Amino acid sequence: MAKDPPDPIAPATRAVIAGRRPEWTGTPDHPAAVVNPPVWRASTHLYPDMAALRGHPGNADGHFFYGRRGAPTQWALAEALTKLEPGAAGTVLYPSGVAAIAGALLAVLRPGDVLLMTDNAYEPSRAMGRGLLKDMGIETRWFDPLDLAAFQAAICPKTRAVLLESPGSLTLEVQDIPALTALARQRGLVSLIDNTWASPLGFPALSHGADIALMSLTKHVGGHSDAMMGSASAGADWYGKLRLRAQGLGLVVSPDDAALMLRGLRTMPLRLERETKSALAVAEWLAARPEVARVLCPMLPGSPGHELWRRDFTGGCGLFSFVLKGGTAAARDALIDGLSLFGIGYSWGGFESLATPVDPAPLRSASAWPLPGMDPADCFGVRLSIGLEDTADLIADLERGLAAWAAGG
Ligand SMILES: *Cc1c(COP(=O)(O)O)cnc(C)c1O
């Protein structure tokens, strides 16, 4: 972008222009010569002379120093993500989403601290509480994602931070983030949120009270199931601390992967819009099926926290779960095996649809599953990531899957 953009601009426009600085997409005699920042593969950065080496302007993106601090390809991605997150002063990139969660928690927590974690958090986040953090003398306590009073009661003098995730993994309850972060702030806690599901396009997390917004870029931003990365965006105070901790841990991302993420980011608003529409149509179809006990899709009325989704979110995505009416584990396997347009794999957010079994019960320690009002016999769940295929084709495929379920049950 050679010219400054007008202000204000909508998120979809920002996703197209952000990070394309003239000096990152051209040469001094022809700034902004190409659309995308080239892949700057570099471990060594060179200085024109000793004065330049001695007068290095400091630790910030946009200044060549050494490969571990990145070069224009990574800086462009970090800047683009910062521009998409209202309230962010900067974004730190990590080699995966899990590395972003670990890197941010290690920037915030100290031995002796207590971390509160939502009970529907991504399982590797839970495992971090039981493993990495425990080994460092940090205690993790889980709380019911939908119970504000339980959250408030769980705060003790040693509580330092809260890790939120909304909608939560597998069961997709939407949390009251403005209320939870307000309570956290009153008690001096740092609020971190795993915002992978909505991204800042669907839920600007910092402007809803979070201090640090985390994402697995592997999912929506990459969007093509071919690269892994994570990010943490924050206001000025936390951004500086996150950056120093990530540097201390030696975390870097490759310029090739950053270029893939930038490519994905440009079409993310369009993909999310289409996947949200398609997912809602599939969710509505499933909700009307006699084989289905419950559909857990934030965009669907009746799903836990749907009113909060309507109040706080500006978009959705293609990821949701549904629970079958009774049946067996073998019948559910038959359902998933009976699908031909859905891949079987532990990811989501790509252009292609995926299906995986979900069994949340053993992952919970502070809240009930099945949810109140559900029949305990209805315990076999399926998670769908709806991609960009034709919606009617996906529904026809699920109809075949449900027939296999009925035959296999
Ligand atoms: C996938 C995922 C992550 C981890 O991301 P990776 O890039 O796979 O490490 C974190 N949070 C949520 C909610 C996820 O679904």
PDB file of N, CA, C and O in Angstrom, residues 274 278 282 285 339-342 353 386 388-401:
ATOM      1  N   ARG A 274     -18.882 -17.259   4.769  1.00  0.00           N
ATOM      2  CA  ARG A 274     -19.487 -18.389   4.056  1.00  0.00           C
ATOM      3  C   ARG A 274     -19.630 -19.612   4.986  1.00  0.00           C
ATOM      4  O   ARG A 274     -20.660 -20.279   5.019  1.00  0.00           O
ATOM      5  N   SER A 278     -23.087 -21.510   6.153  1.00  0.00           N
ATOM      6  CA  SER A 278     -23.251 -22.920   5.837  1.00  0.00           C
ATOM      7  C   SER A 278     -23.410 -23.736   7.128  1.00  0.00           C
ATOM      8  O   SER A 278     -24.261 -24.633   7.209  1.00  0.00           O
ATOM      9  N   VAL A 282     -26.515 -26.193   8.259  1.00  0.00           N
ATOM     10  CA  VAL A 282     -26.314 -27.600   8.627  1.00  0.00           C
ATOM     11  C   VAL A 282     -26.808 -27.833  10.058  1.00  0.00           C
ATOM     12  O   VAL A 282     -27.483 -28.833  10.351  1.00  0.00           O
ATOM     13  N   TRP A 285     -30.528 -27.979  10.173  1.00  0.00           N
ATOM     14  CA  TRP A 285     -30.988 -29.258   9.598  1.00  0.00           C
ATOM     15  C   TRP A 285     -30.813 -30.381  10.621  1.00  0.00           C
ATOM     16  O   TRP A 285     -31.723 -31.185  10.838  1.00  0.00           O
ATOM     17  N   LEU A 339     -19.475 -40.891   6.145  1.00  0.00           N
ATOM     18  CA  LEU A 339     -19.383 -39.593   5.460  1.00  0.00           C
ATOM     19  C   LEU A 339     -18.288 -39.672   4.396  1.00  0.00           C
ATOM     20  O   LEU A 339     -17.217 -40.211   4.652  1.00  0.00           O
ATOM     21  N   SER A 340     -18.559 -39.117   3.223  1.00  0.00           N
ATOM     22  CA  SER A 340     -17.475 -39.120   2.236  1.00  0.00           C
ATOM     23  C   SER A 340     -16.911 -37.732   1.967  1.00  0.00           C
ATOM     24  O   SER A 340     -15.791 -37.604   1.483  1.00  0.00           O
ATOM     25  N   LEU A 341     -17.659 -36.675   2.317  1.00  0.00           N
ATOM     26  CA  LEU A 341     -17.138 -35.322   2.058  1.00  0.00           C
ATOM     27  C   LEU A 341     -16.420 -34.730   3.278  1.00  0.00           C
ATOM     28  O   LEU A 341     -15.804 -33.670   3.180  1.00  0.00           O
ATOM     29  N   PHE A 342     -16.513 -35.376   4.432  1.00  0.00           N
ATOM     30  CA  PHE A 342     -15.864 -34.883   5.651  1.00  0.00           C
ATOM     31  C   PHE A 342     -14.619 -35.717   5.924  1.00  0.00           C
ATOM     32  O   PHE A 342     -14.704 -36.944   6.032  1.00  0.00           O
ATOM     33  N   SER A 353     -14.206 -29.672   4.855  1.00  0.00           N
ATOM     34  CA  SER A 353     -14.962 -30.072   6.043  1.00  0.00           C
ATOM     35  C   SER A 353     -14.313 -31.260   6.738  1.00  0.00           C
ATOM     36  O   SER A 353     -13.694 -32.111   6.098  1.00  0.00           O
ATOM     37  N   ILE A 386     -17.240 -27.071   9.270  1.00  0.00           N
ATOM     38  CA  ILE A 386     -17.858 -26.901   7.953  1.00  0.00           C
ATOM     39  C   ILE A 386     -16.943 -26.041   7.076  1.00  0.00           C
ATOM     40  O   ILE A 386     -16.565 -24.929   7.460  1.00  0.00           O
ATOM     41  N   LEU A 388     -15.877 -25.086   2.756  1.00  0.00           N
ATOM     42  CA  LEU A 388     -16.421 -24.267   1.670  1.00  0.00           C
ATOM     43  C   LEU A 388     -17.165 -25.077   0.612  1.00  0.00           C
ATOM     44  O   LEU A 388     -17.533 -24.540  -0.434  1.00  0.00           O
ATOM     45  N   GLU A 389     -17.413 -26.361   0.883  1.00  0.00           N
ATOM     46  CA  GLU A 389     -18.186 -27.161  -0.075  1.00  0.00           C
ATOM     47  C   GLU A 389     -19.624 -26.624  -0.156  1.00  0.00           C
ATOM     48  O   GLU A 389     -20.069 -25.880   0.718  1.00  0.00           O
ATOM     49  N   ASP A 390     -20.347 -27.077  -1.152  1.00  0.00           N
ATOM     50  CA  ASP A 390     -21.752 -26.704  -1.275  1.00  0.00           C
ATOM     51  C   ASP A 390     -22.532 -27.241  -0.070  1.00  0.00           C
ATOM     52  O   ASP A 390     -22.398 -28.411   0.297  1.00  0.00           O
ATOM     53  N   THR A 391     -23.353 -26.384   0.538  1.00  0.00           N
ATOM     54  CA  THR A 391     -24.063 -26.767   1.760  1.00  0.00           C
ATOM     55  C   THR A 391     -24.986 -27.968   1.538  1.00  0.00           C
ATOM     56  O   THR A 391     -25.051 -28.876   2.376  1.00  0.00           O
ATOM     57  N   ALA A 392     -25.697 -27.992   0.417  1.00  0.00           N
ATOM     58  CA  ALA A 392     -26.630 -29.102   0.156  1.00  0.00           C
ATOM     59  C   ALA A 392     -25.873 -30.418   0.028  1.00  0.00           C
ATOM     60  O   ALA A 392     -26.349 -31.466   0.471  1.00  0.00           O
ATOM     61  N   ASP A 393     -24.675 -30.385  -0.543  1.00  0.00           N
ATOM     62  CA  ASP A 393     -23.867 -31.610  -0.642  1.00  0.00           C
ATOM     63  C   ASP A 393     -23.488 -32.106   0.750  1.00  0.00           C
ATOM     64  O   ASP A 393     -23.497 -33.315   1.019  1.00  0.00           O
ATOM     65  N   LEU A 394     -23.138 -31.175   1.634  1.00  0.00           N
ATOM     66  CA  LEU A 394     -22.745 -31.575   2.994  1.00  0.00           C
ATOM     67  C   LEU A 394     -23.942 -32.186   3.733  1.00  0.00           C
ATOM     68  O   LEU A 394     -23.805 -33.186   4.445  1.00  0.00           O
ATOM     69  N   ILE A 395     -25.107 -31.574   3.572  1.00  0.00           N
ATOM     70  CA  ILE A 395     -26.304 -32.096   4.240  1.00  0.00           C
ATOM     71  C   ILE A 395     -26.640 -33.488   3.705  1.00  0.00           C
ATOM     72  O   ILE A 395     -26.959 -34.410   4.477  1.00  0.00           O
ATOM     73  N   ALA A 396     -26.530 -33.682   2.392  1.00  0.00           N
ATOM     74  CA  ALA A 396     -26.801 -35.008   1.812  1.00  0.00           C
ATOM     75  C   ALA A 396     -25.815 -36.033   2.366  1.00  0.00           C
ATOM     76  O   ALA A 396     -26.184 -37.184   2.650  1.00  0.00           O
ATOM     77  N   ASP A 397     -24.566 -35.619   2.549  1.00  0.00           N
ATOM     78  CA  ASP A 397     -23.559 -36.526   3.099  1.00  0.00           C
ATOM     79  C   ASP A 397     -23.910 -36.902   4.538  1.00  0.00           C
ATOM     80  O   ASP A 397     -23.816 -38.075   4.930  1.00  0.00           O
ATOM     81  N   LEU A 398     -24.353 -35.902   5.323  1.00  0.00           N
ATOM     82  CA  LEU A 398     -24.731 -36.183   6.715  1.00  0.00           C
ATOM     83  C   LEU A 398     -25.965 -37.081   6.778  1.00  0.00           C
ATOM     84  O   LEU A 398     -26.094 -37.901   7.687  1.00  0.00           O
ATOM     85  N   GLU A 399     -26.838 -36.942   5.812  1.00  0.00           N
ATOM     86  CA  GLU A 399     -28.027 -37.819   5.766  1.00  0.00           C
ATOM     87  C   GLU A 399     -27.573 -39.272   5.581  1.00  0.00           C
ATOM     88  O   GLU A 399     -28.082 -40.181   6.246  1.00  0.00           O
ATOM     89  N   ARG A 400     -26.580 -39.483   4.724  1.00  0.00           N
ATOM     90  CA  ARG A 400     -26.028 -40.833   4.543  1.00  0.00           C
ATOM     91  C   ARG A 400     -25.364 -41.317   5.835  1.00  0.00           C
ATOM     92  O   ARG A 400     -25.497 -42.472   6.229  1.00  0.00           O
ATOM     93  N   GLY A 401     -24.650 -40.392   6.498  1.00  0.00           N
ATOM     94  CA  GLY A 401     -24.000 -40.760   7.756  1.00  0.00           C
ATOM     95  C   GLY A 401     -25.008 -41.172   8.822  1.00  0.00           C
ATOM     96  O   GLY A 401     -24.805 -42.153   9.542  1.00  0.00           O
TER      97      GLY A 401
END
